[in-house]
CSV table of C-alpha atoms in Angstrom, one decimal:
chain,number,residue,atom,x,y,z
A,1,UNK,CA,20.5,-0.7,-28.0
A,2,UNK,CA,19.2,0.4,-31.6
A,3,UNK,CA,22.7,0.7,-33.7
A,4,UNK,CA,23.4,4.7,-34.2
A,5,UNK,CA,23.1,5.3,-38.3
A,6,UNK,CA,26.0,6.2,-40.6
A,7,UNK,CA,27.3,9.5,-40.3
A,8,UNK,CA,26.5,11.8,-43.2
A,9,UNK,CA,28.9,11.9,-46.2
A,10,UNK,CA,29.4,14.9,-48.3
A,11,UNK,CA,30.8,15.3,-51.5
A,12,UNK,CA,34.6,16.8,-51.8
A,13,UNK,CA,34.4,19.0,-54.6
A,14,UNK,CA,35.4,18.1,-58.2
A,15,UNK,CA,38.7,19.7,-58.5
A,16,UNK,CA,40.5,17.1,-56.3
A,17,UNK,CA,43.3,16.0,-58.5
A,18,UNK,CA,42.9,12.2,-58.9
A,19,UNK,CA,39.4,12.0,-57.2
A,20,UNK,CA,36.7,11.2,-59.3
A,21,UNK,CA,33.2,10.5,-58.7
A,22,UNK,CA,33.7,6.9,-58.8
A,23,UNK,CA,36.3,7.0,-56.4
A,24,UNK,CA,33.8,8.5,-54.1
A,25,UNK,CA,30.8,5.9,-54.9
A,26,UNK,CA,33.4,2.9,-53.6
A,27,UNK,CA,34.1,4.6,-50.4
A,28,UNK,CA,30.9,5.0,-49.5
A,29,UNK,CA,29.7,1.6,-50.5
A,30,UNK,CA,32.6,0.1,-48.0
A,31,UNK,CA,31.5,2.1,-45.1
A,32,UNK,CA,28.1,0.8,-45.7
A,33,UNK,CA,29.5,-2.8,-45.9
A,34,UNK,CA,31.9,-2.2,-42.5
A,35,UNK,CA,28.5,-0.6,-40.5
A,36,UNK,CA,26.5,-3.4,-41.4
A,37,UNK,CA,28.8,-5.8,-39.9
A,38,UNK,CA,29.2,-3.6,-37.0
A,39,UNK,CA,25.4,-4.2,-36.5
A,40,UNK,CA,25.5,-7.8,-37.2
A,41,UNK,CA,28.1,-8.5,-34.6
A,42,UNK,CA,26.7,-6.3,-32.1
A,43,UNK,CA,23.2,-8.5,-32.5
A,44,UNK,CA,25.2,-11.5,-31.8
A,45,UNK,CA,27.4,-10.0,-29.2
A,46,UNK,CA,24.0,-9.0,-27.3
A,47,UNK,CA,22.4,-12.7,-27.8
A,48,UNK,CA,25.6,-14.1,-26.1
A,49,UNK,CA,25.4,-12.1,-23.2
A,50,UNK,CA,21.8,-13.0,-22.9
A,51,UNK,CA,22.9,-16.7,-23.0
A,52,UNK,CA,25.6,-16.2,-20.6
A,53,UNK,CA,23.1,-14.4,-18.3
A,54,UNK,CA,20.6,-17.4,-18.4
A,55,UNK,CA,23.6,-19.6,-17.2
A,56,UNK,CA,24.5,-17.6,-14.6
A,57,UNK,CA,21.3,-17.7,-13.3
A,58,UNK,CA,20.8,-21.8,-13.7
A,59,UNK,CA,24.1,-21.9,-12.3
A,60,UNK,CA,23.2,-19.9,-9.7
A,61,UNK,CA,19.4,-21.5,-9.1
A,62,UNK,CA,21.9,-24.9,-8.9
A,63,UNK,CA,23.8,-24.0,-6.1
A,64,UNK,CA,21.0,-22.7,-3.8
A,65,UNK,CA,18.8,-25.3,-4.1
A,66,UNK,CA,21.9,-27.6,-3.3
A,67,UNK,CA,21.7,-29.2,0.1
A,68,UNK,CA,25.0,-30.9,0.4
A,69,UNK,CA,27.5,-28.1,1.1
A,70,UNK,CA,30.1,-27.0,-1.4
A,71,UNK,CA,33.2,-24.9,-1.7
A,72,UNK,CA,35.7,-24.1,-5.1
A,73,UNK,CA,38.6,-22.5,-4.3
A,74,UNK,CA,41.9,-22.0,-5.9
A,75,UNK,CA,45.0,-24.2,-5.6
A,76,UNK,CA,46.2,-21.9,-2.7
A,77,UNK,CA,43.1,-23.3,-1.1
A,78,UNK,CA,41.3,-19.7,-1.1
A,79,UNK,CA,37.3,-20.0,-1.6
A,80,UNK,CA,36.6,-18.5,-5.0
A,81,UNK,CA,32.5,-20.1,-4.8
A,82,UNK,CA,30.5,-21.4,-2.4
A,83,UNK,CA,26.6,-21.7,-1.9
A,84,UNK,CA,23.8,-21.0,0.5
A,85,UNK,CA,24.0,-24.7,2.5
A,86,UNK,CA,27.4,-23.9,3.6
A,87,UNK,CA,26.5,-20.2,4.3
A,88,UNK,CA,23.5,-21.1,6.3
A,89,UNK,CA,25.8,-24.2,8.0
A,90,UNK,CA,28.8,-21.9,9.0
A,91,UNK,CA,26.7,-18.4,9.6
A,92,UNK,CA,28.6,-16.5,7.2
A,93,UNK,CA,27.7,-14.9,4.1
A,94,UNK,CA,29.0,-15.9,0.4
A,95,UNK,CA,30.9,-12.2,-0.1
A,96,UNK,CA,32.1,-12.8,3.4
A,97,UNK,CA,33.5,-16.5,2.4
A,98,UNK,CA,35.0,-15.4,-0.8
A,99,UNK,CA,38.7,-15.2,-0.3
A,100,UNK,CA,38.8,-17.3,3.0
A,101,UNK,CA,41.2,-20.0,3.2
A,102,UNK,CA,39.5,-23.5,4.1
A,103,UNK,CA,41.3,-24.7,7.0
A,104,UNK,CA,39.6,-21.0,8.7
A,105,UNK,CA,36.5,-22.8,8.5
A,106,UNK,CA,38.0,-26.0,9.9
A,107,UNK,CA,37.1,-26.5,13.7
A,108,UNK,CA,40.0,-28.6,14.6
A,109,UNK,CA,43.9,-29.9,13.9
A,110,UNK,CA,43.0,-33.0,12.5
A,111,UNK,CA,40.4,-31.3,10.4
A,112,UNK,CA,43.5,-29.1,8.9
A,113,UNK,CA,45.5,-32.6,8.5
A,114,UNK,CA,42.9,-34.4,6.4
A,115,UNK,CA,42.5,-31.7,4.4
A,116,UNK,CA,46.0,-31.0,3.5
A,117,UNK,CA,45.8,-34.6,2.8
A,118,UNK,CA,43.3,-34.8,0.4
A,119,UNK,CA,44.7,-31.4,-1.1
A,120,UNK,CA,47.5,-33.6,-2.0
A,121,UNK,CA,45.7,-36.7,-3.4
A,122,UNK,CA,43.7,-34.3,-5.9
A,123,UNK,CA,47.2,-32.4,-7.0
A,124,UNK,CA,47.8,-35.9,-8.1
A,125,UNK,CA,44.3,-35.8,-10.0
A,126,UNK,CA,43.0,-38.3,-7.4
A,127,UNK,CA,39.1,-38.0,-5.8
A,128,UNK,CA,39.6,-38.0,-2.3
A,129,UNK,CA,37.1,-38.8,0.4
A,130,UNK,CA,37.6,-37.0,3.5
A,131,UNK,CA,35.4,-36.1,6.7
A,132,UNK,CA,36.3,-32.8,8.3
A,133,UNK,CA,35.0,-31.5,11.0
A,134,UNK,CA,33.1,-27.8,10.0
A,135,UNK,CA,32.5,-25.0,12.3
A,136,UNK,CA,29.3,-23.8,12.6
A,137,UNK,CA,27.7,-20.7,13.6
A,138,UNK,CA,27.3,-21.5,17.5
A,139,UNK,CA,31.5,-22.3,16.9
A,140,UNK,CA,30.6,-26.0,17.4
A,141,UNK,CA,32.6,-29.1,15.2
A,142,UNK,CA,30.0,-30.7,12.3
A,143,UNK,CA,31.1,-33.6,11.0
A,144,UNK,CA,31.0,-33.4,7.2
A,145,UNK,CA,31.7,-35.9,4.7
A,146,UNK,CA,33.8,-34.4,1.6
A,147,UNK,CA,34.3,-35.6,-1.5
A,148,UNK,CA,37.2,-33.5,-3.0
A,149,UNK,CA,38.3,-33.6,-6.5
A,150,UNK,CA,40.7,-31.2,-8.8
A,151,UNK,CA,39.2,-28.5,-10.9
A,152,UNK,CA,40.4,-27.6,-14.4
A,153,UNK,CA,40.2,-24.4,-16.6
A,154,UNK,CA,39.5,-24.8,-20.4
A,155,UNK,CA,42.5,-25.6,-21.5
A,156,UNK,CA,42.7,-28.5,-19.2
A,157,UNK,CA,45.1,-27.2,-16.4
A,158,UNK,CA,44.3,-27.5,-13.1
A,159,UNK,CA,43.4,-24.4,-10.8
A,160,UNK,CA,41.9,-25.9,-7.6
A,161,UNK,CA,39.7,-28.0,-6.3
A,162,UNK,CA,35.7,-28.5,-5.6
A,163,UNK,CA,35.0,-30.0,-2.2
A,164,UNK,CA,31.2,-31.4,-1.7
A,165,UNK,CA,30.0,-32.9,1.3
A,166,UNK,CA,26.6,-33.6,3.4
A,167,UNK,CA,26.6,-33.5,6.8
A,168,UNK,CA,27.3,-37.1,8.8
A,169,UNK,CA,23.9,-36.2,11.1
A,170,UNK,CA,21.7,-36.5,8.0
A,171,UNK,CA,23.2,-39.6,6.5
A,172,UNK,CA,22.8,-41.2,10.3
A,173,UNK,CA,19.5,-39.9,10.6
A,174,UNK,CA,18.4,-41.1,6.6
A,175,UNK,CA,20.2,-44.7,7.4
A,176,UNK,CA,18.4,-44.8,10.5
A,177,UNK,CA,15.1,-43.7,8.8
A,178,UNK,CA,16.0,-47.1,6.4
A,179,UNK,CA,16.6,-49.4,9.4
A,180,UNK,CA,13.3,-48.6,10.8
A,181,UNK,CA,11.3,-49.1,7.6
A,182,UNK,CA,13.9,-52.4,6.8
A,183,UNK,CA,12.7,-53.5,10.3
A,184,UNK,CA,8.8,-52.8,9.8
A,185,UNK,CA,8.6,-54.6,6.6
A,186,UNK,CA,10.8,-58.0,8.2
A,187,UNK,CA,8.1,-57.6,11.2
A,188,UNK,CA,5.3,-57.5,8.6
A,189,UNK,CA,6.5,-59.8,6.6
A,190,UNK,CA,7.2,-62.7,9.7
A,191,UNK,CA,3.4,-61.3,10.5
A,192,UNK,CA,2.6,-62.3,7.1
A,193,UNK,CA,4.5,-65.9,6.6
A,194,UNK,CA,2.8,-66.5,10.7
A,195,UNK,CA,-0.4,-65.7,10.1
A,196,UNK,CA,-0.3,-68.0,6.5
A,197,UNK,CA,1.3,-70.6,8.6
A,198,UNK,CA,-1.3,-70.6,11.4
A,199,UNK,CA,-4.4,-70.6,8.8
A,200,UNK,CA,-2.6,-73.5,6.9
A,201,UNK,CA,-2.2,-75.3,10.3
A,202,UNK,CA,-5.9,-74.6,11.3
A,203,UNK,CA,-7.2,-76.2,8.2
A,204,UNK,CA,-4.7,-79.2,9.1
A,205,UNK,CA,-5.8,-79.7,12.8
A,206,UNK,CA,-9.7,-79.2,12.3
A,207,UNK,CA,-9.1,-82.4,10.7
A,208,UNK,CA,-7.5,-84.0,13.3
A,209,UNK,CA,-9.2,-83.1,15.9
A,210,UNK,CA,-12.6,-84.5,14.0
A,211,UNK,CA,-10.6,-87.9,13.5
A,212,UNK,CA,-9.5,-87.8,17.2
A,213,UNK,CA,-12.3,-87.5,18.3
A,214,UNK,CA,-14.0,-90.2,18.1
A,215,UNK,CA,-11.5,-92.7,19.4
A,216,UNK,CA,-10.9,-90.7,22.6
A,217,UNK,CA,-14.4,-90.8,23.7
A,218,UNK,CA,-14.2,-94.6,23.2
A,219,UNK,CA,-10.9,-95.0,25.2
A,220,UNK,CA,-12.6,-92.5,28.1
A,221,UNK,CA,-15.9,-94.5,27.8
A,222,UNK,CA,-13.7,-97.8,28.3
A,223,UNK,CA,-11.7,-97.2,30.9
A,224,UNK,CA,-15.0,-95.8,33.2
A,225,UNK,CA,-16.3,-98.7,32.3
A,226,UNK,CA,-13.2,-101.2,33.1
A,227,UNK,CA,-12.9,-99.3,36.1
A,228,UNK,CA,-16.4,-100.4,37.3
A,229,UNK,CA,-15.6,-103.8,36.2
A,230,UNK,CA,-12.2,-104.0,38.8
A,231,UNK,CA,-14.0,-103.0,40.8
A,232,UNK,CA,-16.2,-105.4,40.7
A,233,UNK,CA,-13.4,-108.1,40.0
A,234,UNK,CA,-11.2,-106.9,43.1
A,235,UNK,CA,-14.4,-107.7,45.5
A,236,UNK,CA,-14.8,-111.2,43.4
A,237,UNK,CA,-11.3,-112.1,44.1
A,238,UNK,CA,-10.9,-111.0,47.7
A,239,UNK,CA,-14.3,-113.5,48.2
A,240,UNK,CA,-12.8,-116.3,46.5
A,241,UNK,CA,-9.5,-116.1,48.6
A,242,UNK,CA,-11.0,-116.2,51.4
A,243,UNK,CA,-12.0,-119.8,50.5
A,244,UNK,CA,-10.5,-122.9,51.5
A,245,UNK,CA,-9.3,-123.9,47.6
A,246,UNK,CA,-6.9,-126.5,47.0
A,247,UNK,CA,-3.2,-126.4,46.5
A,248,UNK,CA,-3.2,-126.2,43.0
A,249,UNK,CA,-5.1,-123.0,42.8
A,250,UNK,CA,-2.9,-121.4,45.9
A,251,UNK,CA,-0.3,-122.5,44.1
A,252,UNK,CA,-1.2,-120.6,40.4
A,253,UNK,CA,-2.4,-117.6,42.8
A,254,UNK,CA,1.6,-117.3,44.0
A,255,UNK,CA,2.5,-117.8,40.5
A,256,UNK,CA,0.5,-116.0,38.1
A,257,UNK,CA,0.7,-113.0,41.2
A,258,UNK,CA,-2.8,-112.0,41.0
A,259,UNK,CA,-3.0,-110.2,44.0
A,260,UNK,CA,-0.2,-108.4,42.5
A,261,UNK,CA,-2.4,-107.6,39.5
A,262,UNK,CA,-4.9,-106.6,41.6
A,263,UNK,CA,-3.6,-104.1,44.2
A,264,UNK,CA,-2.2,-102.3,40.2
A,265,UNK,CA,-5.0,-102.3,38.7
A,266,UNK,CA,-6.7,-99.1,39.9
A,267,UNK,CA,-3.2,-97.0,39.5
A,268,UNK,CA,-3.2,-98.6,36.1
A,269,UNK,CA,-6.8,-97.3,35.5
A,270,UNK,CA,-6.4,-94.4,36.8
A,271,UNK,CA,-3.0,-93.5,34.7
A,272,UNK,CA,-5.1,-94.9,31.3
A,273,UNK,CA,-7.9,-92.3,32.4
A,274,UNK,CA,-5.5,-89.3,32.8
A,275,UNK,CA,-3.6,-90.0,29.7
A,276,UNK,CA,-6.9,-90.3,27.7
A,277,UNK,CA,-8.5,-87.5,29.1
A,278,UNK,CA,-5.2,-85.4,28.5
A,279,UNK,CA,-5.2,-86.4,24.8
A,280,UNK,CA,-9.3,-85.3,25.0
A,281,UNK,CA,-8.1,-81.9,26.3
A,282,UNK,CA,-5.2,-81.2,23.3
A,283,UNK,CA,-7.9,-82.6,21.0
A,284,UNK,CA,-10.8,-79.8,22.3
A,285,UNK,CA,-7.8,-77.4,22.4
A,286,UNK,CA,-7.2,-78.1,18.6
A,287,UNK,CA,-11.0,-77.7,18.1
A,288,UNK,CA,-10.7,-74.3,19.3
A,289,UNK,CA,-7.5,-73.6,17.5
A,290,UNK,CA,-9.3,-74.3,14.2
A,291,UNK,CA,-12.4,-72.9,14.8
A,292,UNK,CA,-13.0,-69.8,12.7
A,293,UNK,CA,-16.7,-68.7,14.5
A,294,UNK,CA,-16.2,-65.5,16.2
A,295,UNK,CA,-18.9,-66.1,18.5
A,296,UNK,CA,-21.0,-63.1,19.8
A,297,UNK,CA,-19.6,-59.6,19.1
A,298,UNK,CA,-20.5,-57.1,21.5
A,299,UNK,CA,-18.8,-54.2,22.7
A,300,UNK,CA,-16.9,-55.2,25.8
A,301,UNK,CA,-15.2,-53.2,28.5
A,302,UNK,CA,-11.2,-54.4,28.7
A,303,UNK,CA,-10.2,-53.4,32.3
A,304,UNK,CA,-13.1,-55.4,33.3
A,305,UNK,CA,-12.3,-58.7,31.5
A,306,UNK,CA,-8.6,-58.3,32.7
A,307,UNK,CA,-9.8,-58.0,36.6
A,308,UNK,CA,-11.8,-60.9,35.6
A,309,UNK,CA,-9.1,-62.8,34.1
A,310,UNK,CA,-6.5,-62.0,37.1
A,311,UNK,CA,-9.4,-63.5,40.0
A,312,UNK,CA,-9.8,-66.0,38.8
A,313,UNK,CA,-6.2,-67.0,37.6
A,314,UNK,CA,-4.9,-66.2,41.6
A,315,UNK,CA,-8.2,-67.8,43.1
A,316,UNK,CA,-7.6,-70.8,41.4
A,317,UNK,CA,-3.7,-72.4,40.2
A,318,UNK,CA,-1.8,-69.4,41.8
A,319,UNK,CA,-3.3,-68.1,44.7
A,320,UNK,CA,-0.1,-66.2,45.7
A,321,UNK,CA,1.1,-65.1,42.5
A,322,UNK,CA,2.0,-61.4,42.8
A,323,UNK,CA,0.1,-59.0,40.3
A,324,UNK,CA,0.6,-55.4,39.6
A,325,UNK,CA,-2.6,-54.1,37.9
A,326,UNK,CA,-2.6,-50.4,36.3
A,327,UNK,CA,-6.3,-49.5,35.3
A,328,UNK,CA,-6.4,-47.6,32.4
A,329,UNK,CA,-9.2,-45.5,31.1
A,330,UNK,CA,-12.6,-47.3,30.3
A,331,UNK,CA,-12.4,-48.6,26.7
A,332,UNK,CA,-14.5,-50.9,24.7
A,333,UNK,CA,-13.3,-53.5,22.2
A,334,UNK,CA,-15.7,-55.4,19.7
A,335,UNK,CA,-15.2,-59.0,20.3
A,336,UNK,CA,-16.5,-61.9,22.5
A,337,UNK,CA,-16.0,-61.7,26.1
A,338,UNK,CA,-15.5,-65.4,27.0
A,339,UNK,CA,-12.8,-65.6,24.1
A,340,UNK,CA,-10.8,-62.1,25.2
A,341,UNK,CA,-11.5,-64.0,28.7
A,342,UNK,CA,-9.4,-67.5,27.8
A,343,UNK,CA,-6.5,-64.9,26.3
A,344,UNK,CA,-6.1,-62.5,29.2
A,345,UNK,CA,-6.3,-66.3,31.6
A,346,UNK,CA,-3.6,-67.8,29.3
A,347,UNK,CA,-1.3,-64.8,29.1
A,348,UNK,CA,-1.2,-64.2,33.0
A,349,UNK,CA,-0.8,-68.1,33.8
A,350,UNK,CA,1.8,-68.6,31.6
A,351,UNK,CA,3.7,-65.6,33.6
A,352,UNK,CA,2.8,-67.2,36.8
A,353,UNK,CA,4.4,-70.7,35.8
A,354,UNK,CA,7.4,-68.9,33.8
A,355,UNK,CA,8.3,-66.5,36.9
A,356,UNK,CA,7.7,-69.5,39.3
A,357,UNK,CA,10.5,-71.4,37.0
A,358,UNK,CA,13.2,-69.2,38.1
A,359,UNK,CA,14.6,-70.9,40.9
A,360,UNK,CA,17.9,-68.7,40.5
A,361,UNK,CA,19.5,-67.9,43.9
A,362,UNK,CA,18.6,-64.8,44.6
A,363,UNK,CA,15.6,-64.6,42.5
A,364,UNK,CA,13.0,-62.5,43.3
A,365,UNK,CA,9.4,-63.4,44.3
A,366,UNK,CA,7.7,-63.9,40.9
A,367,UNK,CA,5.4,-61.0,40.1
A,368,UNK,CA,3.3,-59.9,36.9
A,369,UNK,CA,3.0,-55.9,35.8
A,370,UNK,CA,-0.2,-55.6,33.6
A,371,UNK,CA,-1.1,-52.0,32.2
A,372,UNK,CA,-3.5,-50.7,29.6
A,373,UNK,CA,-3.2,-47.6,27.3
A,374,UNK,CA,-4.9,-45.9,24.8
A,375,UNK,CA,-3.5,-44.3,21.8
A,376,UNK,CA,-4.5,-43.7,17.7
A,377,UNK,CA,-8.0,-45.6,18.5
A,378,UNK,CA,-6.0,-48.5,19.9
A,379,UNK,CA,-6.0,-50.7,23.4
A,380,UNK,CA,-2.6,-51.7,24.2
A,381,UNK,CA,-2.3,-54.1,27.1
A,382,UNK,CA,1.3,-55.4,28.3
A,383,UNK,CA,2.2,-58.0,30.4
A,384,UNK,CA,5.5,-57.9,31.9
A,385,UNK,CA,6.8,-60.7,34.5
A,386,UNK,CA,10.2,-61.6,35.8
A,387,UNK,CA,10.8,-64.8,34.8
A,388,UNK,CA,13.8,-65.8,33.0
A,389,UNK,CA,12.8,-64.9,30.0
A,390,UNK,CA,12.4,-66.4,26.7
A,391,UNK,CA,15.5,-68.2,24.9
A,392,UNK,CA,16.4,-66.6,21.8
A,393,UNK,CA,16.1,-69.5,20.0
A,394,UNK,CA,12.3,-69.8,20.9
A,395,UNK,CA,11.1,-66.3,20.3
A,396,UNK,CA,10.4,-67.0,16.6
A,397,UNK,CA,8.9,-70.3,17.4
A,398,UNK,CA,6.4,-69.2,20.7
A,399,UNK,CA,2.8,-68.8,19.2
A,400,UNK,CA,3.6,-72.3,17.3
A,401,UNK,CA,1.1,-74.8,18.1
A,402,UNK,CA,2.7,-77.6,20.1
A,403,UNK,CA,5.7,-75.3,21.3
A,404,UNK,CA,6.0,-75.4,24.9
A,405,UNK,CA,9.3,-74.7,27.2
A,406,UNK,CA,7.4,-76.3,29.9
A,407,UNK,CA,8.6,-80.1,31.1
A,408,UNK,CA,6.4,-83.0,29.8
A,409,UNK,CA,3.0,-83.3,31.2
A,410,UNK,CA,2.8,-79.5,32.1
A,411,UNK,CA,1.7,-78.3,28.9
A,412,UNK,CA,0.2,-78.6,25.8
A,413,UNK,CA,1.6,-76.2,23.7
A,414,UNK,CA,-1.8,-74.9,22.3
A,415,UNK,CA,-2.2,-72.0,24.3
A,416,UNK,CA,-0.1,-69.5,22.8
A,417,UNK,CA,-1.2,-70.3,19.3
A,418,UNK,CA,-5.2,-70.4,20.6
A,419,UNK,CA,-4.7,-66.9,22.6
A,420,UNK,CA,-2.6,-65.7,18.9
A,421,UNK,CA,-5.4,-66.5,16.6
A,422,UNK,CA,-8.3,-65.5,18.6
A,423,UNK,CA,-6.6,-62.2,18.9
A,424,UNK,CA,-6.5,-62.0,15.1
A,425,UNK,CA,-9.9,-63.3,14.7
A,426,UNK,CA,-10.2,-59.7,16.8
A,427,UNK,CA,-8.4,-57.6,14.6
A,428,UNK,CA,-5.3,-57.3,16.8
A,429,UNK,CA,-2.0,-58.8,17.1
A,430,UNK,CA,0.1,-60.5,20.0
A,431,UNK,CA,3.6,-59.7,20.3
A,432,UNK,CA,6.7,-61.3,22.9
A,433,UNK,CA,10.4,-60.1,23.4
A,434,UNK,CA,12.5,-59.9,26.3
A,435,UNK,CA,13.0,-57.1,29.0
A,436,UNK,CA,16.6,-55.5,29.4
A,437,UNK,CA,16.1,-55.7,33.2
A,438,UNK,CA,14.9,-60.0,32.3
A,439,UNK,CA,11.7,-61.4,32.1
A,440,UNK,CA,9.5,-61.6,28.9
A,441,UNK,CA,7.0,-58.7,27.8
A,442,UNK,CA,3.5,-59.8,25.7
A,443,UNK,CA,2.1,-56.8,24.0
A,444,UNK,CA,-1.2,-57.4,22.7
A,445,UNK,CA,-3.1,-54.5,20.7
A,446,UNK,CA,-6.7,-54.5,19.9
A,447,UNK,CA,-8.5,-51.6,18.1
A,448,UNK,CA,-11.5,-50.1,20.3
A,449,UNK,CA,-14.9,-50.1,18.9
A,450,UNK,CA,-16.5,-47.0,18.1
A,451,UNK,CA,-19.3,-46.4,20.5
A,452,UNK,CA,-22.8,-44.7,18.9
């Protein structure tokens, strides 16, 4: 507003006893002097307002975009301010609020305890941390958690309190937010160390297996041989005993007990053979475990390798091993056949000796649930048995090479870790936990192939 200008002076006239010109000049030239303060201070008067307007609104731009909830009110615990997340949380609006005592908005009598308790603490100029329960608009209890703390006036006495607070569903649903990412990045990270681990160890093995080698196909070669020569021997022997010889020679027969010796040496043979060709089997087991060649990629169709995989698993060592096949929809991965044959084998026989190990009373007949899904441009096959499941202590240690829960002579240990890093080698990844019902799950995931 422009300032109004000085109002017109006139003269008095000369005759005023006392009054001279002069007298008149220094009137005027003090008015002048008061109006152009008047202006000055109604300038600054104007730019203060206009600062105190712009603070207002920042003040006011703060507490909207404020998502925790908040309430001021007086030290009679009457809401002088409030803002739009605990409008919008309790259906009321802030002239509505204004004036309201807090334990109205309180949905319960332990709500109004807490509160007067924490009322108390912040008399004391204490920061209390209190969770009340809120009513909202539906009338319904929200847990909130408050953080209430005194409020002072300018000259440092107190006149209330400020009580800020986010509801306890969001902080649940951020921490549980956390846990799942926490979780994701442990998973990916054992993934990580595993998959490190299992290259490492295939370097190691391919190695071995090449040194192995060799020696095995001696011992195998040897024994064939030294069978045919017992043979041989055993007819030699029986010829010669039938002989008249003389007493000495009966007599070093009984002693050195040849046909002892004799009658073991087949069993001893045969044992030396089964040993040696066992250690030729883990040696072409760590062959494959090492072997980076994928082999022949071609699209191949899943539910067909699993039908596969489940004939000839009951056709062969568990002919009355109870399967539960879902077909899912026709998919195709890229990858070998013969390869995603040997895991889908290994996987189901492994659930066939597992749920024949539960011997429990009361156990059920051992059974295997295989399904297939699709989803995201992914294969997901699971493989759920009802064995006794998988210590704890194991779980981490599973796809190791040489890990086996099986008793000596029934396993190798080498499937697991083959069936893991061929799956790999296929873009995938193989999973184990236990059921809540018991049993073990495998999950194994394989991307499909995209089709022209």
């Amino acid at each position: 507003m422009p300032p109004r200008p000085p109002p017109a002076l006139h003269l008095p006239p000369e005759d005023l006893e006392g009054v001279t010109e002069d007298t008149w000049l220094d009137v005027i030239h003090k008015m002048e002097e008061v109006y152009s303060k008047l202006v000055t201070d109604e300038v600054e008067l104007e730019e203060k307002n206009a600062q105190l307007e712009q603070s207002q609104q920042f003040i006011f731009s703060l507490l909207s975009s404020m998502s925790d909830v908040l309430i001021a009110c007086n030290q009679d615990g009457l809401i002088e301010e409030s803002n739009a997340a605990l409008c919008e949380l309790v259906g009321r609006s802030e002239q509505d609020l204004l004036g309201t005592p807090v334990p109205d908005l309180l949905a319960d009598t332990q709500s109004v305890l807490r509160w007067q308790l924490a009322m108390y603490h912040a008399a004391a100029h204490e920061v209390a941390v209190v969770e009340l329960n809120l009513r909202d608009a539906q009338g319904l209890p929200v847990p909130v958690d408050m953080s209430c703390t005194p409020r002072h006036n300018s000259t440092g006495r107190q006149v209330g309190r400020v009580l800020v607070g986010r509801p306890l569903g969001e902080l649940k649903r951020a921490y549980h937010q956390l846990r799942e990412a926490h979780d994701a990045l442990k998973l990916a990270q054992q993934q990580l160390l595993h998959s490190e681990k299992m290259a490492s160890l295939g370097r190691l093995v391919a190695g071995v297996a090449h040194e192995l080698n060799n020696p095995i196909s001696f011992v195998l070669g040897n024994v064939h041989v030294l069978q045919r020569y017992g043979t041989r021997l055993g007819r030699y022997l029986e010829a010669v005993h039938q002989l008249d010889l003389p007493a000495p020679i009966q007599a070093l027969r009984q002693e050195l007990r040849i046909d002892t010796l004799v009658n073991d040496l087949p069993s001893l043979m045969e044992g030396t053979l089964e040993g040696a060709q066992r250690t030729a089997d883990i040696v072409d087991g760590l062959k494959r475990f090492s072997s980076a060649s994928q082999g022949k990629i071609t699209p191949v169709e899943l539910n067909a390798v699993v039908e596969r995989a489940i004939h000839w698993v009951q056709k062969g060592t568990a002919p009355n091993f109870e399967i539960q096949w879902t077909r899912g929809p026709d998919c195709h991965v890229s990858g070998n056949a013969g390869q995603l044959l040997q895991v889908m084998m290994n996987l189901i026989q492994n659930a066939a000796d597992a749920a024949n190990a539960n011997t429990s009373a009361g156990a059920a007949a051992p059974q295997l649930r295989i399904s297939l899904t699709q989803q995201d441009r992914q294969v997901q096959l699971r493989f759920s048995d009802n064995g006794p499941g998988i210590a704890a202590a194991h779980l981490s240690r599973i796809f190791d090479p040489f890990f086996t829960t099986k008793s000596i002579g029934k396993g190798t240990g080498l499937g697991l870790s083959i069936s893991y890093g061929l799956v790999q080698q296929h873009g995938g990844h193989l999973t184990c936990a236990n059921l809540p019902e018991g049993g073990a799950e495998f999950t194994l995931v394989l991307p499909m192939a995209s089709l022209v």
